[in-house]
Amino acid sequence: MFSWFANPHRFVKLSDWLVPACYVLAAVGILWGLWQGLWIVPKDDYQGGDIMRVMFIHVPAAWLAMASYLGMAVMSFVWFIWRHEVADIAAKAIAPLGATWTALCLATGAIWGKPTWGTWWQWDDARMMSVLFMFFLFLGYMALRAAMDTRQKAARAGAILAMVGALNVPLIKFSVDLFTSLHQDASVITAEGPKMAAVYLWPLLISSFGHTLLFAALVMTFMRAEIWTRRAAQLRARLMTGD
Amino acid sequence: MLSVFESNSTFIWASYAVGLVLIGGAIATAWFKSRNAKAELIRIEARIQDQKRR
């Protein structure tokens, strides 16, 4: 299966229709979630009143931040074992977008935290610090790749960092159970099932689905750009040598 | 049209504004990068075709 997707030409052909489809479905999901979250669902006095409406952007951002890091680590693993170029291109494309969604998670979390906990940030909070660490891992991954003088070295160094850094993802997920945290416990993905009322849960799930599709569309757009850039570099080199 | 909430309106709108800026920035970056990469590839392919013809 990996070999089938590993062909850049096949990927570009597949993404020709997949990218616009993802953008359209993402827009529907995100806008519907936004409309529900801001105008339709009732405020929850148990969760601090209207401020819980931040959930419809904060939670999808948090899920995607973690999922994108895992995605980058899996793609790095695939490159590391099978040396499939498309996997390396995918890992490289995920990094700046993962950093963006992690930044969104941190910023909206701080904005939600101020009226709820009375503080924007808590330096000894395990959830906040592990997510901040992941943000730096994304930035570190990009910096490390940029610092290498060949594409192979960049891919190898980046893959090792991405795979080792993946150990942080379960730490983020279970930080609220293992350590004392201002952050609330998990309320959607729990062993007993979602603890959230359906009126909030469905808009949250659909909004998250929309964010996921947008993220996928953006990753594919970045990947297409990288494939074209590498192809252009090959052709330019051929042009220089006169082959 | 904008909802005025009973409490914390500024915080709620600020979080969605941050989302708009970050996600909008990501979309714009992806679009420009993709467009420029494609244009560069087309330009080089045209140069190669031109060279072959000569």
Short mmCIF file of N, CA and C in Angstrom, two decimals, chain A residues 36 41-47 52 55-56 184 187-188 193-205:
data_model
loop_
_atom_site.label_atom_id
_atom_site.label_comp_id
_atom_site.label_asym_id
_atom_site.label_seq_id
_atom_site.Cartn_x
_atom_site.Cartn_y
_atom_site.Cartn_z
N GLN A 36 -23.12 26.84 15.05
CA GLN A 36 -23.70 26.18 16.22
C GLN A 36 -23.08 26.72 17.51
N VAL A 41 -25.99 26.81 20.24
CA VAL A 41 -25.98 26.02 21.48
C VAL A 41 -26.17 26.93 22.70
N PRO A 42 -26.89 26.43 23.71
CA PRO A 42 -27.08 27.26 24.91
C PRO A 42 -25.79 27.37 25.71
N LYS A 43 -25.65 28.46 26.47
CA LYS A 43 -24.44 28.57 27.31
C LYS A 43 -24.55 27.55 28.44
N ASP A 44 -23.37 27.13 28.92
CA ASP A 44 -23.33 26.12 29.95
C ASP A 44 -22.85 26.77 31.25
N ASP A 45 -23.77 27.01 32.17
CA ASP A 45 -23.40 27.70 33.41
C ASP A 45 -22.43 26.89 34.26
N TYR A 46 -22.49 25.56 34.11
CA TYR A 46 -21.58 24.70 34.87
C TYR A 46 -20.14 24.90 34.41
N GLN A 47 -19.98 25.26 33.12
CA GLN A 47 -18.63 25.44 32.54
C GLN A 47 -18.28 26.92 32.42
N MET A 52 -17.48 28.92 27.41
CA MET A 52 -17.29 27.55 26.87
C MET A 52 -17.41 27.50 25.34
N MET A 55 -14.58 26.49 23.20
CA MET A 55 -14.34 25.05 23.00
C MET A 55 -14.38 24.65 21.54
N PHE A 56 -15.28 25.29 20.74
CA PHE A 56 -15.47 24.85 19.35
C PHE A 56 -14.30 25.21 18.44
N GLN A 184 -9.19 20.82 32.74
CA GLN A 184 -10.20 19.81 33.10
C GLN A 184 -9.81 18.43 32.57
N SER A 187 -13.14 14.82 28.43
CA SER A 187 -14.61 14.72 28.48
C SER A 187 -15.20 14.13 27.21
N VAL A 188 -14.38 13.87 26.20
CA VAL A 188 -14.90 13.26 24.97
C VAL A 188 -14.32 11.86 24.80
N GLY A 193 -16.78 6.58 27.54
CA GLY A 193 -17.47 7.28 26.46
C GLY A 193 -17.57 8.75 26.77
N PRO A 194 -18.13 9.55 25.84
CA PRO A 194 -18.18 11.00 26.05
C PRO A 194 -19.04 11.39 27.25
N LYS A 195 -18.52 12.35 28.04
CA LYS A 195 -19.27 12.81 29.21
C LYS A 195 -20.09 14.06 28.85
N MET A 196 -19.94 14.52 27.62
CA MET A 196 -20.53 15.79 27.20
C MET A 196 -21.96 15.59 26.67
N ALA A 197 -22.84 16.56 26.91
CA ALA A 197 -24.21 16.48 26.38
C ALA A 197 -24.18 16.53 24.85
N ALA A 198 -25.13 15.83 24.22
CA ALA A 198 -25.14 15.72 22.75
C ALA A 198 -25.25 17.08 22.07
N VAL A 199 -25.91 18.03 22.72
CA VAL A 199 -26.09 19.36 22.11
C VAL A 199 -24.75 20.06 21.89
N TYR A 200 -23.76 19.74 22.71
CA TYR A 200 -22.40 20.28 22.52
C TYR A 200 -21.51 19.34 21.72
N LEU A 201 -21.74 18.04 21.95
CA LEU A 201 -20.84 17.03 21.37
C LEU A 201 -20.88 17.03 19.84
N TRP A 202 -22.08 17.07 19.24
CA TRP A 202 -22.18 16.97 17.78
C TRP A 202 -21.54 18.16 17.06
N PRO A 203 -21.86 19.40 17.49
CA PRO A 203 -21.16 20.53 16.84
C PRO A 203 -19.64 20.44 17.00
N LEU A 204 -19.20 19.95 18.18
CA LEU A 204 -17.76 19.82 18.42
C LEU A 204 -17.14 18.78 17.49
N LEU A 205 -17.82 17.65 17.33
CA LEU A 205 -17.29 16.59 16.46
C LEU A 205 -17.26 17.04 15.00
#
